[in-house]
Short mmCIF file of C-alpha atoms in Angstrom, two decimals:
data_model
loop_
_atom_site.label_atom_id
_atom_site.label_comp_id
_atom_site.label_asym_id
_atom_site.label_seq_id
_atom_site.Cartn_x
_atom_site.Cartn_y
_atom_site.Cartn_z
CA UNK A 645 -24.49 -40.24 27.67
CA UNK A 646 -24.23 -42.81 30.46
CA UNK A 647 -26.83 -45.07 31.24
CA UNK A 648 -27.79 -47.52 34.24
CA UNK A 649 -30.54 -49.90 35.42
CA UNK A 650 -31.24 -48.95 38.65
CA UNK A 651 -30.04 -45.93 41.38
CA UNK A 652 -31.63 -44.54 44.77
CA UNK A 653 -32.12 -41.04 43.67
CA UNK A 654 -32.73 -39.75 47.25
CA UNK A 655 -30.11 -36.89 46.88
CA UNK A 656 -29.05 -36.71 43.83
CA UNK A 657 -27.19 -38.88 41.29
CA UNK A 658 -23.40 -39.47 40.98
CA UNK A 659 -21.63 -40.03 38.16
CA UNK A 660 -18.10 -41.28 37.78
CA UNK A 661 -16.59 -39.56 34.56
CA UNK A 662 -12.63 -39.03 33.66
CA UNK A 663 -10.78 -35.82 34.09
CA UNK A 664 -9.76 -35.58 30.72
CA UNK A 665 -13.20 -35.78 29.37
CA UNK A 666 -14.05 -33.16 31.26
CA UNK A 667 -11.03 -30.73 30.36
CA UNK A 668 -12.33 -31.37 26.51
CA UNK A 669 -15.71 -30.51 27.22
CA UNK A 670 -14.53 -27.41 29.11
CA UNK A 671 -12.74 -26.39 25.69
CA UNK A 672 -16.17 -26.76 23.62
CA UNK A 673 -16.97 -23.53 21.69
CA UNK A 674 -20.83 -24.85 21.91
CA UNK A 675 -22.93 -25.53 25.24
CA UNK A 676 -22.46 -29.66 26.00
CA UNK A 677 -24.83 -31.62 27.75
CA UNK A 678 -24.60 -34.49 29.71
CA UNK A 679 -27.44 -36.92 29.95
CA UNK A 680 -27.89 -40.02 32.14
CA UNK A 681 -30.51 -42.37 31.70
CA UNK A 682 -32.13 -44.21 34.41
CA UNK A 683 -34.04 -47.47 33.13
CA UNK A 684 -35.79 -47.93 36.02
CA UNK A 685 -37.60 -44.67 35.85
CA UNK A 686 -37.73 -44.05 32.18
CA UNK A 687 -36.17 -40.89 32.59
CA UNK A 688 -33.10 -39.14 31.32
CA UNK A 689 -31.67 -36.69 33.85
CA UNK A 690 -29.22 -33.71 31.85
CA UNK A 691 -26.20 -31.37 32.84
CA UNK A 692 -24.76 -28.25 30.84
CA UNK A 693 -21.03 -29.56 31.27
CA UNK A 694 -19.51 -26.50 31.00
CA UNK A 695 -21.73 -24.32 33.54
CA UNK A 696 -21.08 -27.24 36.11
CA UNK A 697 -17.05 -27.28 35.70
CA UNK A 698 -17.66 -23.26 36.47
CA UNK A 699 -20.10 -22.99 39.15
CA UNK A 700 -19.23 -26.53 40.98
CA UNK A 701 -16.26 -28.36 40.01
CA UNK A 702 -14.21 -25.34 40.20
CA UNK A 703 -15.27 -24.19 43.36
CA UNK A 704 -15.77 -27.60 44.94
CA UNK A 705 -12.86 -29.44 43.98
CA UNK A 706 -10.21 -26.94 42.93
CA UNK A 707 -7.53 -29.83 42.26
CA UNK A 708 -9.66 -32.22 40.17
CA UNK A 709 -7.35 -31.15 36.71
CA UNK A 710 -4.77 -33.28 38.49
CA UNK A 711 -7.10 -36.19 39.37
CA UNK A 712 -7.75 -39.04 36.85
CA UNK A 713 -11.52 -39.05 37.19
CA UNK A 714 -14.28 -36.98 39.53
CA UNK A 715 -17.78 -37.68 40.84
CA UNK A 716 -20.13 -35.08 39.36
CA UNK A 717 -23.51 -34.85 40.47
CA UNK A 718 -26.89 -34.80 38.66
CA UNK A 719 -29.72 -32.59 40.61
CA UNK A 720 -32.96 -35.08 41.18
CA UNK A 721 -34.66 -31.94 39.61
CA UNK A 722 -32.74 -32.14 36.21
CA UNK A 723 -35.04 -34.08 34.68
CA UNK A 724 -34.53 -33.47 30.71
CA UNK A 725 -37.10 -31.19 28.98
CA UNK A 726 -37.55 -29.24 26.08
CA UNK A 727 -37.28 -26.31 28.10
CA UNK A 728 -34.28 -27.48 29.86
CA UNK A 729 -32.81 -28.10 26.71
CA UNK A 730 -33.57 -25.02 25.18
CA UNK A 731 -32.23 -23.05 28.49
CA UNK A 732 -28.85 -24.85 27.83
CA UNK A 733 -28.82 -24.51 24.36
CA UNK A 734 -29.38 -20.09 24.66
CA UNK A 735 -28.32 -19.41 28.35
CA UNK A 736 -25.63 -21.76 28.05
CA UNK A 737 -23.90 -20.13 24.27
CA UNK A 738 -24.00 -16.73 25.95
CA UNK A 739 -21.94 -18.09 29.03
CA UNK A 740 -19.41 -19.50 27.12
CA UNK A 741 -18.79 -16.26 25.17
CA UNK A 742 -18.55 -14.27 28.10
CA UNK A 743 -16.00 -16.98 29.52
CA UNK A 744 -14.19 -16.30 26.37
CA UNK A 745 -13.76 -12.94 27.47
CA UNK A 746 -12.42 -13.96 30.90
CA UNK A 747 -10.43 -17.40 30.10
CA UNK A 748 -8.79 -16.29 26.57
CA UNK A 749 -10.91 -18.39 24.03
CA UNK A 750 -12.34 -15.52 21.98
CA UNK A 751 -11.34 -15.53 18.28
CA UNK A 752 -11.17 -11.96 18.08
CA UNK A 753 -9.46 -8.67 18.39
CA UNK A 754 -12.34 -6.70 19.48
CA UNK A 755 -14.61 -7.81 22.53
CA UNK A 756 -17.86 -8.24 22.98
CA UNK A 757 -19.10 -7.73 26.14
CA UNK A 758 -22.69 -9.68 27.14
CA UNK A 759 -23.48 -8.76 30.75
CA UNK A 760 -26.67 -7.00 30.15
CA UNK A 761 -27.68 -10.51 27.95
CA UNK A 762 -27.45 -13.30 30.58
CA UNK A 763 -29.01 -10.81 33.15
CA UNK A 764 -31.91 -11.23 31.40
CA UNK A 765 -35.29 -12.50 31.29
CA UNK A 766 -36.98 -11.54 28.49
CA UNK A 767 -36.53 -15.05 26.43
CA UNK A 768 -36.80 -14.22 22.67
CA UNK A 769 -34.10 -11.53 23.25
CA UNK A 770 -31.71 -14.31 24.50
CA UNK A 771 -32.93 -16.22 21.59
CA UNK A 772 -31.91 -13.24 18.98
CA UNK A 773 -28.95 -12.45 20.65
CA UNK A 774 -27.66 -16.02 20.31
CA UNK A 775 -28.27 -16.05 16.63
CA UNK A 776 -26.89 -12.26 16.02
CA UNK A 777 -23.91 -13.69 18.35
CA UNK A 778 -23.45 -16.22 16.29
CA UNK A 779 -23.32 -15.09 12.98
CA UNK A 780 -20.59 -12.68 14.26
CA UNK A 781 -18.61 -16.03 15.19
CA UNK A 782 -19.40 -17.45 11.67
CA UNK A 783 -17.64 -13.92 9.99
CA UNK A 784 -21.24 -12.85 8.63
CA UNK A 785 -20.84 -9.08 9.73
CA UNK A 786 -23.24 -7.78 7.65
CA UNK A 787 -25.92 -10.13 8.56
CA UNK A 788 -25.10 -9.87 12.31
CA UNK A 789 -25.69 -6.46 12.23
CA UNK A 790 -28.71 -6.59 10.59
CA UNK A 791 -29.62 -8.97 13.28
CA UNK A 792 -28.48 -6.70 16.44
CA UNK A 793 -30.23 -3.65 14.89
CA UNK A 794 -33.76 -5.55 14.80
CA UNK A 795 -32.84 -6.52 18.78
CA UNK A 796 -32.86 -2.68 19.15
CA UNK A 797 -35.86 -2.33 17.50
CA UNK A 798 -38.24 -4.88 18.19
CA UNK A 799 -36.89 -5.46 21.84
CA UNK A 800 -37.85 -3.21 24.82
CA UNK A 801 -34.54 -3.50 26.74
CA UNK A 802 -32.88 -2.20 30.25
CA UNK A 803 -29.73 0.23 29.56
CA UNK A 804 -27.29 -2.66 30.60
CA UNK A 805 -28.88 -4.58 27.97
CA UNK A 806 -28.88 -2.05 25.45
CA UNK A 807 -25.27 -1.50 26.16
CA UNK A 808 -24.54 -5.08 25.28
CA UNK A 809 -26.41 -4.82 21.90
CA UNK A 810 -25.01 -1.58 21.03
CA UNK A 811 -21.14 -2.97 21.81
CA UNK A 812 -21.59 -5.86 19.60
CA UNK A 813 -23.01 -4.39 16.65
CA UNK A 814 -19.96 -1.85 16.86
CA UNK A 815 -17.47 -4.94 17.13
CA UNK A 816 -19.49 -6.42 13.68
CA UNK A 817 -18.48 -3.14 12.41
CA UNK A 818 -15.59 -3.02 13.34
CA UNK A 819 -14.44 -6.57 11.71
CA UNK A 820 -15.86 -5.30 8.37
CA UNK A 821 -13.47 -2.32 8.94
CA UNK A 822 -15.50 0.47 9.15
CA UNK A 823 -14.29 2.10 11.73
CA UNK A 824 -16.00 5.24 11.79
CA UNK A 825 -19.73 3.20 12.45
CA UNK A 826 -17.70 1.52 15.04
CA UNK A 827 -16.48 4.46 16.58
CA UNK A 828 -19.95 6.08 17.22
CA UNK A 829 -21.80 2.66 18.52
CA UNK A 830 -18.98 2.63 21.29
CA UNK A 831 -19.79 6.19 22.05
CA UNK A 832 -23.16 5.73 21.96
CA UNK A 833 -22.53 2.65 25.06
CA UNK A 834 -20.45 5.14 27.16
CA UNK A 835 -23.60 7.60 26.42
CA UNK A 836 -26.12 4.92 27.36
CA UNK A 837 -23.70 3.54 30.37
CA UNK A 838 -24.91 7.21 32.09
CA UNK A 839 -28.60 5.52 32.58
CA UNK A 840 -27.46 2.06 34.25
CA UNK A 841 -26.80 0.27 37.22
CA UNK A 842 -22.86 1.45 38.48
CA UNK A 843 -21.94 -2.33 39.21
CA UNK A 844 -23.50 -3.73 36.07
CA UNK A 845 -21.70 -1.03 33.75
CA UNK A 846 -18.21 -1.46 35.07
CA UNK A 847 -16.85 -4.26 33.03
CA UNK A 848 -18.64 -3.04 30.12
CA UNK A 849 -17.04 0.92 30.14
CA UNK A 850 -13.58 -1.17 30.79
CA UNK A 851 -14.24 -3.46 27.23
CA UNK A 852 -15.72 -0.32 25.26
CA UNK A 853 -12.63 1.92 26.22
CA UNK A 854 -10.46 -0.95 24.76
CA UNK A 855 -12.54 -1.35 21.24
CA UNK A 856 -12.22 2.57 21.43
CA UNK A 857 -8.37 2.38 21.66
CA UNK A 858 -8.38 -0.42 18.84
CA UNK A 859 -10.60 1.79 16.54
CA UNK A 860 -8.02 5.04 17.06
CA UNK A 861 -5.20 3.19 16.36
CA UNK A 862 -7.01 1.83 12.97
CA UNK A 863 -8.18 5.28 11.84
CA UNK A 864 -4.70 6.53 11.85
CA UNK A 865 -4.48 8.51 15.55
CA UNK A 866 -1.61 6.43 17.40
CA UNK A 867 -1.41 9.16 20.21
CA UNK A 868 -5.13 9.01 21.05
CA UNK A 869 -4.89 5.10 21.65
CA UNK A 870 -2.17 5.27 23.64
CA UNK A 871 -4.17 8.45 25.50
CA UNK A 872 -7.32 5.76 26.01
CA UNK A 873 -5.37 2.47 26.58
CA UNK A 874 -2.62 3.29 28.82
CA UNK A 875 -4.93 3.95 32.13
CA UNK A 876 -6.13 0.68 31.42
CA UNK A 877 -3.05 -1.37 32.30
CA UNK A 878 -2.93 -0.48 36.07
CA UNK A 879 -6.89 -1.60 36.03
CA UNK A 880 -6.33 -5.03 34.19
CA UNK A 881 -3.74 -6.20 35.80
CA UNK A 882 -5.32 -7.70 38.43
CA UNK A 883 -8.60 -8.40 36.83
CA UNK A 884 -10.14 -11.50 35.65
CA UNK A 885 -9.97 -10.24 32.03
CA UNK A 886 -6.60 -11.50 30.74
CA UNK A 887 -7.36 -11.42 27.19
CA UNK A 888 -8.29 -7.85 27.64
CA UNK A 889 -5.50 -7.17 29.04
CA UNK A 890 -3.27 -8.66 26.47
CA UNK A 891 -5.62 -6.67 23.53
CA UNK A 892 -4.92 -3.59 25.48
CA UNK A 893 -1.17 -4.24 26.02
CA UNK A 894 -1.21 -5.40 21.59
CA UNK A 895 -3.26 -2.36 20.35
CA UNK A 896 -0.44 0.03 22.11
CA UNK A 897 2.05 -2.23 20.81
CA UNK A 898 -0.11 -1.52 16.88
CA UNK A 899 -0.13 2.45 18.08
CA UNK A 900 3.50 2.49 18.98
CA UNK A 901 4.60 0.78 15.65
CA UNK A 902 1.96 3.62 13.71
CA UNK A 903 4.41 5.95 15.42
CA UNK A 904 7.30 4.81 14.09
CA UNK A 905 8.51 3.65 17.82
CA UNK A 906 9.47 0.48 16.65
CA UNK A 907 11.65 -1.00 19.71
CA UNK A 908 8.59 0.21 22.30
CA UNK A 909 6.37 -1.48 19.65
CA UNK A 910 7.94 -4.75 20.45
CA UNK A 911 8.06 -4.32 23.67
CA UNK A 912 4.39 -3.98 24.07
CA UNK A 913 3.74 -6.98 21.49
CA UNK A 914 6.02 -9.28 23.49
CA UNK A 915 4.36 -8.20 26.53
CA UNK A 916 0.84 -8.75 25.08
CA UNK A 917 1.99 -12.78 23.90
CA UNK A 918 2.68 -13.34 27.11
CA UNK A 919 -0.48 -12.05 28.48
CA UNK A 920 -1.97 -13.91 25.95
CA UNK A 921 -0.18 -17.17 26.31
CA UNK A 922 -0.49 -17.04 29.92
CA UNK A 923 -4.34 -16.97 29.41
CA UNK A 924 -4.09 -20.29 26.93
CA UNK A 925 -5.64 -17.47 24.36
CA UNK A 926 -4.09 -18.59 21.13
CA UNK A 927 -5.52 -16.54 19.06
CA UNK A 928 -4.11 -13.96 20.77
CA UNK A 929 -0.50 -14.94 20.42
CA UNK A 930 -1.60 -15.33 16.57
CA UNK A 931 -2.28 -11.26 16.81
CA UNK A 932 0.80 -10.36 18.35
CA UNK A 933 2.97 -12.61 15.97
CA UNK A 934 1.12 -10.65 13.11
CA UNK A 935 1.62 -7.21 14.23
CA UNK A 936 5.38 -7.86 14.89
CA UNK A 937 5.79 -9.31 11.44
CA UNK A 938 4.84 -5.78 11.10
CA UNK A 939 7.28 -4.51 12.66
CA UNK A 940 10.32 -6.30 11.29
CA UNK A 941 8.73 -5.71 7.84
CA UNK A 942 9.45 -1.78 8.29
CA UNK A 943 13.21 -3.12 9.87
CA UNK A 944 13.49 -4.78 6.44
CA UNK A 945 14.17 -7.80 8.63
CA UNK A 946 12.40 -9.68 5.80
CA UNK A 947 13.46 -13.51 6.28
CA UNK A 948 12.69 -12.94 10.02
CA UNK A 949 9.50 -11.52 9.06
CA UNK A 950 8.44 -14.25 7.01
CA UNK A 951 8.84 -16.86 9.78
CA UNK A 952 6.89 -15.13 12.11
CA UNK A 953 3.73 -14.55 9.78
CA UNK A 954 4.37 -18.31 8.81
CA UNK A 955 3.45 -19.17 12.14
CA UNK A 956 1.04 -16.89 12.71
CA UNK A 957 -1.27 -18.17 9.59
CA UNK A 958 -0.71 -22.03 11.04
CA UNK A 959 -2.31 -21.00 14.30
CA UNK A 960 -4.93 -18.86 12.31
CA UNK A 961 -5.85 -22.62 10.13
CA UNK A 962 -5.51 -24.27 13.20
CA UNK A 963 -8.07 -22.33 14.96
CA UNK A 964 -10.40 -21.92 11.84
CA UNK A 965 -9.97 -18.07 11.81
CA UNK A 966 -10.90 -17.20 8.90
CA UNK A 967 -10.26 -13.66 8.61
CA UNK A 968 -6.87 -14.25 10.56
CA UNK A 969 -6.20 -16.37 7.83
CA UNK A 970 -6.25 -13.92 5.07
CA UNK A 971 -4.36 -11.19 7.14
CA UNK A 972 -1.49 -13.46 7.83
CA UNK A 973 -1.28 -14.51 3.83
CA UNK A 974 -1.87 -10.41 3.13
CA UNK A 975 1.73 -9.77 5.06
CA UNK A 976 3.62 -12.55 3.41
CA UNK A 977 2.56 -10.99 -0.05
CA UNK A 978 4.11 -7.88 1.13
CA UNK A 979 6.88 -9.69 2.69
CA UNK A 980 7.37 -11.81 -1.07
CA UNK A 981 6.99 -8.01 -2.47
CA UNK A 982 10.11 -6.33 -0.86
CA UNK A 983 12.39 -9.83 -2.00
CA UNK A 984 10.91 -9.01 -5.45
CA UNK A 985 9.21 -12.64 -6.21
CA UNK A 986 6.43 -10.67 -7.87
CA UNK A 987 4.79 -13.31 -9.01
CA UNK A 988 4.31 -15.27 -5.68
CA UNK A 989 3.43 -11.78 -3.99
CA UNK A 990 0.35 -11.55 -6.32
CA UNK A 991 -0.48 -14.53 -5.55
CA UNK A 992 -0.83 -14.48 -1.92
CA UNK A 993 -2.23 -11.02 -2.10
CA UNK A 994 -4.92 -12.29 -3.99
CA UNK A 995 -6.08 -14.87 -2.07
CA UNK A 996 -5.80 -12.62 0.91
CA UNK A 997 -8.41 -10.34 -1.48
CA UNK A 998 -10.56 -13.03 -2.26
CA UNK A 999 -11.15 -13.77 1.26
CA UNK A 1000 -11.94 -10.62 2.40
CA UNK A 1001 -14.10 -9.78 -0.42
CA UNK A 1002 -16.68 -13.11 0.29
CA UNK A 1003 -16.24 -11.23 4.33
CA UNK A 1004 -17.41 -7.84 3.37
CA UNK A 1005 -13.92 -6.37 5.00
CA UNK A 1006 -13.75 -3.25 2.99
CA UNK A 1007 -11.06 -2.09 4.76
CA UNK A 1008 -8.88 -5.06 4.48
CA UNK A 1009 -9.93 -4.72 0.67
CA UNK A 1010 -8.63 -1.78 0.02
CA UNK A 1011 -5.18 -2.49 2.00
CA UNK A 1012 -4.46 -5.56 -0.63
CA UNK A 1013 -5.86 -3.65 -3.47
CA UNK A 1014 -3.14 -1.21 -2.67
CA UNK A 1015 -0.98 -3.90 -2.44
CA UNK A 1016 -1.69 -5.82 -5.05
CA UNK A 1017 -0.96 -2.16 -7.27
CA UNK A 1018 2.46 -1.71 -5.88
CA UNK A 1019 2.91 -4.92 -6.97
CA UNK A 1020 2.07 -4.38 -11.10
CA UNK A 1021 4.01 -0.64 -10.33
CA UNK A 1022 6.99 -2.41 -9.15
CA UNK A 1023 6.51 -4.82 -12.54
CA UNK A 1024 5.74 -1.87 -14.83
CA UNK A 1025 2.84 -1.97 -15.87
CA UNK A 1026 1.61 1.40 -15.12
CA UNK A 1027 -1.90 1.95 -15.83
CA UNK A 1028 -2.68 -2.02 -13.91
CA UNK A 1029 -1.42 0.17 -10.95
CA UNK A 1030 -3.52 3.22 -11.48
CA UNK A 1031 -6.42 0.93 -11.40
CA UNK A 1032 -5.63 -0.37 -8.21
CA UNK A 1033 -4.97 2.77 -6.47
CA UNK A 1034 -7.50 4.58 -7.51
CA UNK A 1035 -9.78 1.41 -6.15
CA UNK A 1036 -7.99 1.10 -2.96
CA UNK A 1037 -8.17 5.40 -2.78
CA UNK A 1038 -11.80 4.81 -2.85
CA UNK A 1039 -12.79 2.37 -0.67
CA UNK A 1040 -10.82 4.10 2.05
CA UNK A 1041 -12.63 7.32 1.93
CA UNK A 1042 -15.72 5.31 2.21
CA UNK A 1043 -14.95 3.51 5.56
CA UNK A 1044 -13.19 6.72 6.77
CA UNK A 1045 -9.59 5.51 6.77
CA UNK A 1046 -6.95 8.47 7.17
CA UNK A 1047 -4.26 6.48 7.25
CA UNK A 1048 -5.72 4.30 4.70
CA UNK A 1049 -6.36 7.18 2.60
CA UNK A 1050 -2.88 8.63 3.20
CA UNK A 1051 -1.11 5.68 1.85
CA UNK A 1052 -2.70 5.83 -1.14
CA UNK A 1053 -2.05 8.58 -1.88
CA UNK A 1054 1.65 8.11 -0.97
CA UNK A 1055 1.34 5.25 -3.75
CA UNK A 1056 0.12 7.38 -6.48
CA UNK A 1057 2.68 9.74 -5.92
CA UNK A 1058 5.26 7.08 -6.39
CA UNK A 1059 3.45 5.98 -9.41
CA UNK A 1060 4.53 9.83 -10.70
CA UNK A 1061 7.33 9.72 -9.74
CA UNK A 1062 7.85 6.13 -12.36
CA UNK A 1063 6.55 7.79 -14.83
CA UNK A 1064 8.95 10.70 -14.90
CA UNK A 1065 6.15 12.94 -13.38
CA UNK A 1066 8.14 14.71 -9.90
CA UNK A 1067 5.66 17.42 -9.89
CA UNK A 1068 2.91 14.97 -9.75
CA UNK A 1069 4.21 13.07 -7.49
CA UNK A 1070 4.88 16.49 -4.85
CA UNK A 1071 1.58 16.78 -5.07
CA UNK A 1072 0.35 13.27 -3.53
CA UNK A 1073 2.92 13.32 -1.13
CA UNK A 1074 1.71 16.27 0.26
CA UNK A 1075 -1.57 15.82 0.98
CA UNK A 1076 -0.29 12.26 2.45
CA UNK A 1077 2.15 14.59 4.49
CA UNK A 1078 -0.65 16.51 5.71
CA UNK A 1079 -2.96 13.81 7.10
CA UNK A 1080 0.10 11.55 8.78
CA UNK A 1081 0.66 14.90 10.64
CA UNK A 1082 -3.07 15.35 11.55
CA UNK A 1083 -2.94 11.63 13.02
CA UNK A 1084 0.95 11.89 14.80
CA UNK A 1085 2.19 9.33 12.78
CA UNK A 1086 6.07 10.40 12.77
CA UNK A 1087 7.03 7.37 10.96
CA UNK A 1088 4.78 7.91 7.89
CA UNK A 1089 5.96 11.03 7.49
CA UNK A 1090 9.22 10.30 7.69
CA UNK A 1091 8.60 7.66 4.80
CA UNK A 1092 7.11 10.37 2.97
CA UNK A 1093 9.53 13.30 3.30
CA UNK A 1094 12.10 10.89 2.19
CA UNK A 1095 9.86 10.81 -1.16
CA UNK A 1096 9.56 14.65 -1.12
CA UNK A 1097 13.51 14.43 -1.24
CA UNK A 1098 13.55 12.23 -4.36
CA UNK A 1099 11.18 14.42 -5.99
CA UNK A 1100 12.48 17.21 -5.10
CA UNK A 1101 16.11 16.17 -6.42
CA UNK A 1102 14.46 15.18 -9.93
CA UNK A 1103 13.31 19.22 -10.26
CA UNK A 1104 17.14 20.32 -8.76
CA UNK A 1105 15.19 21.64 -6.32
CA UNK A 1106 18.33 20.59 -4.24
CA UNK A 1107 16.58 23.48 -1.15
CA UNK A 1108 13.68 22.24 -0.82
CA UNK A 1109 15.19 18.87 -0.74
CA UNK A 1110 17.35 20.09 2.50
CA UNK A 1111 14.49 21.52 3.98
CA UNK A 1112 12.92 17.79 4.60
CA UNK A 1113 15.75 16.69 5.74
CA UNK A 1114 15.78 19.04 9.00
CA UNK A 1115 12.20 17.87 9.38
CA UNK A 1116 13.39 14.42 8.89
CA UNK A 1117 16.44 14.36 11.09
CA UNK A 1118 13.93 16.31 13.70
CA UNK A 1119 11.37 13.78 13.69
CA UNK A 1120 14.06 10.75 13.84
CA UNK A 1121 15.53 12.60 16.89
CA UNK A 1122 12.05 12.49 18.55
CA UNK A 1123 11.74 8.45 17.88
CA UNK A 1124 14.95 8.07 19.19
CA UNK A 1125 16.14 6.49 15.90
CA UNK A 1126 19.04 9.09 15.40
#
């Protein structure tokens, strides 16, 4: 707040203020406003900060980042009111998301996309869609659907609005992992795209097609997000939306690695960090470190993989994430799994289960309960495992998560297969077989033949055995991994 005595107000009124105040406020997550107080008049005249550096500063005085201070100006009609307030305080949240969208400060890996919001005029919608928007930001899924859903029903709203609604409820479902509610709200905003205006739907078909991609590549069908993300490349890259971009160019990366194409895995991940960096999107970089953690966790590159979800969980605290948090701790329980310090895997597993428990992440549940079971398998104690499975088994059939559901099964067949039990354990891997062939996921099933083998081997079965190993060798010639 700056104050003065007196000022001829004729124009409007000028305000000296440093550039590196104004590069902070342009960071704010929340709207900031500016007030200067003229004695003389009793009056306090206001600014939103950010929508000024946007719409003015930027365009007016492209070089001012370099400058050690800038005159901004105050309109003489910026007199502050409550409804001037309240303008900044709705109007002004909803820009700064969609900026997030554009300038790379979005926590997320799915995108929301808000045209149909700011466009506008019906008041109380803004108003709910702040809160709902909010509570997303805050990690309360649940409740921010619950919010979005009453938007849909207590709101009469324009197709470009309703496309809005309809994209973020599916990204709140999509952060509590259930991918399958997440998949149908994005169809139902291609479905509802049909009814409005050709300009004002572009930009939203391009983020929906990317959460699409995302979603395929978490319900286990690697070849259908490549199918939906790769035409999006050529289309981003000379777009505004950098952070899409890099999502798009991750996600492949994610589908790749699903595939078992490990080098074109990184490739695309490297790619994406770039994109991401090059957009000051941190967060981002924080995703791409994860995922090729990942990756070097399937090389059995295990110290390497260590360091790089090391960093990724200090950018993850740094930022507040969270959700990013617990992933990042997750992966270096599996990483303290495979160097066989049991006892400090469970206990980063844990608290990677804790977190996503109080977050309603069901998916991310059931990955650490599996983990967590492979864990007590790997110690011994048998029936511990069972219990975990058989939890983590359910939870993924719930949310509708093949792969998910394919893994576990893949664990209990190992558990058989401890226990003396190769019969039992032919039988998991099987029906893990089948579904990692439904979904094209060559490196799962290579994992899982090679079980077959072991099984196999147990019963002298020493054919059958040989009869993987052609499908093996075939599917490693295929990769490129021969």
């Amino acid at each position: 707040m700056k104050a003065t005595e007196h000022l001829n107000i004729a124009n409007d009124l000028p305000l000296r203020i440093r550039s590196d105040h104004l590069k902070f406020l342009e960071t704010c997550r929340l709207p900031v406003v500016v007030l200067y107080w003229i004695k003389s008049l009793n009056s306090c005249f206001c600014m939103f900060a950010q929508g000024y550096i946007w719409d003015t500063l930027n365009k007016e005085n492209s070089e001012w980042r370099t400058q050690k201070s800038v005159t901004i100006h105050f309109p003489t009609d910026s007199k502050l009111t409550v409804d001037k307030l309240m303008a900044i305080a709705v109007d002004g949240y909803l820009r700064i998301v969609q900026n997030q969208m554009k300038s790379g400060l979005s926590e997320k890996e799915a995108y929301y996309w808000l045209d149909g919001i700011p466009k506008s005029d019906n008041r109380e919608l803004k108003e709910m869609a702040y809160d709902a928007l909010k509570l997303i930001q805050e990690e309360h899924f649940s409740e921010a659907i619950d919010a979005l859903s009453h938007i849909l029903r207590v709101c009469t709203i324009s197709p470009t609005e309703k496309m809005s609604i309809l994209m973020n409820t599916g990204v709140a479902y999509y952060l509590l992992g259930d991918y399958a509610d997440a998949l149908e709200l994005f169809n139902a905003v291609i479905e509802v795209s049909e009814s409005a205006n050709a300009e004002d739907k572009q930009e939203g078909l391009l983020i929906v097609h990317c959460n699409i991609g995302l979603v395929y590549s978490f319900l286990g069908y690697p070849d259908k997000a490549i199918a939906e993300l790769t035409p999006l490349i050529s289309r981003l890259q000379n777009s505004e939306y950098k952070v899409v971009e890099g999502s798009v160019l991750n996600t492949i990366g994610l589908a790749y690695k699903n595939k078992g194409m490990l080098n074109e895995s990184i490739k695309y991940l490297n790619s994406a960090a770039t994109s991401f960096q090059n957009a000051n999107y941190i967060s981002g970089v924080a995703t791409s470190l994860n995922n090729k953690g990942l990756v070097y966790l399937l090389r059995r590159e295990y110290d390497e993989a260590e360091d790089i979800f090391i960093k990724a969980m200090n950018i993850y605290e740094k930022l507040g994430s969270t959700l990013g948090v617990a992933n990042a701790v997750g992966n270096l329980g599996l990483v303290y799994r495979h160097k066989h310090d049991y006892d400090k895997a469970l206990e980063y597993i844990n608290k990677s289960l804790e977190i996503h428990k109080k977050l309603n992440s069901k998916q991310y549940e059931a990955n650490e309960l599996g983990s967590i079971g492979l864990v007590h398998l790997e110690k011994g104690d048998f029936a511990l495992a069972l219990d975990y499975f058989n939890q983590a088994l359910k939870l993924h059939r719930e949310i509708g998560d093949r792969n998910g559901v394919a893994n576990s099964l893949n664990n209990l067949g190992y558990l058989q297969m401890k226990k003396w039990d190769p019969s039992g354990a032919i039988e998991y891997y099987y029906k893990a077989l089948a579904i990692y062939q439904g979904s094209g996921s060559k490196l799962a099933q290579i994992n899982t033949l090679n079980n077959l083998i072991d099984a196999y081997r147990c019963r002298d079965e020493f054919d059958k055995a040989r009869l993987c190993y052609e499908r093996i060798t075939k599917l490693c010639t295929e990769l490129g991994i021969m």
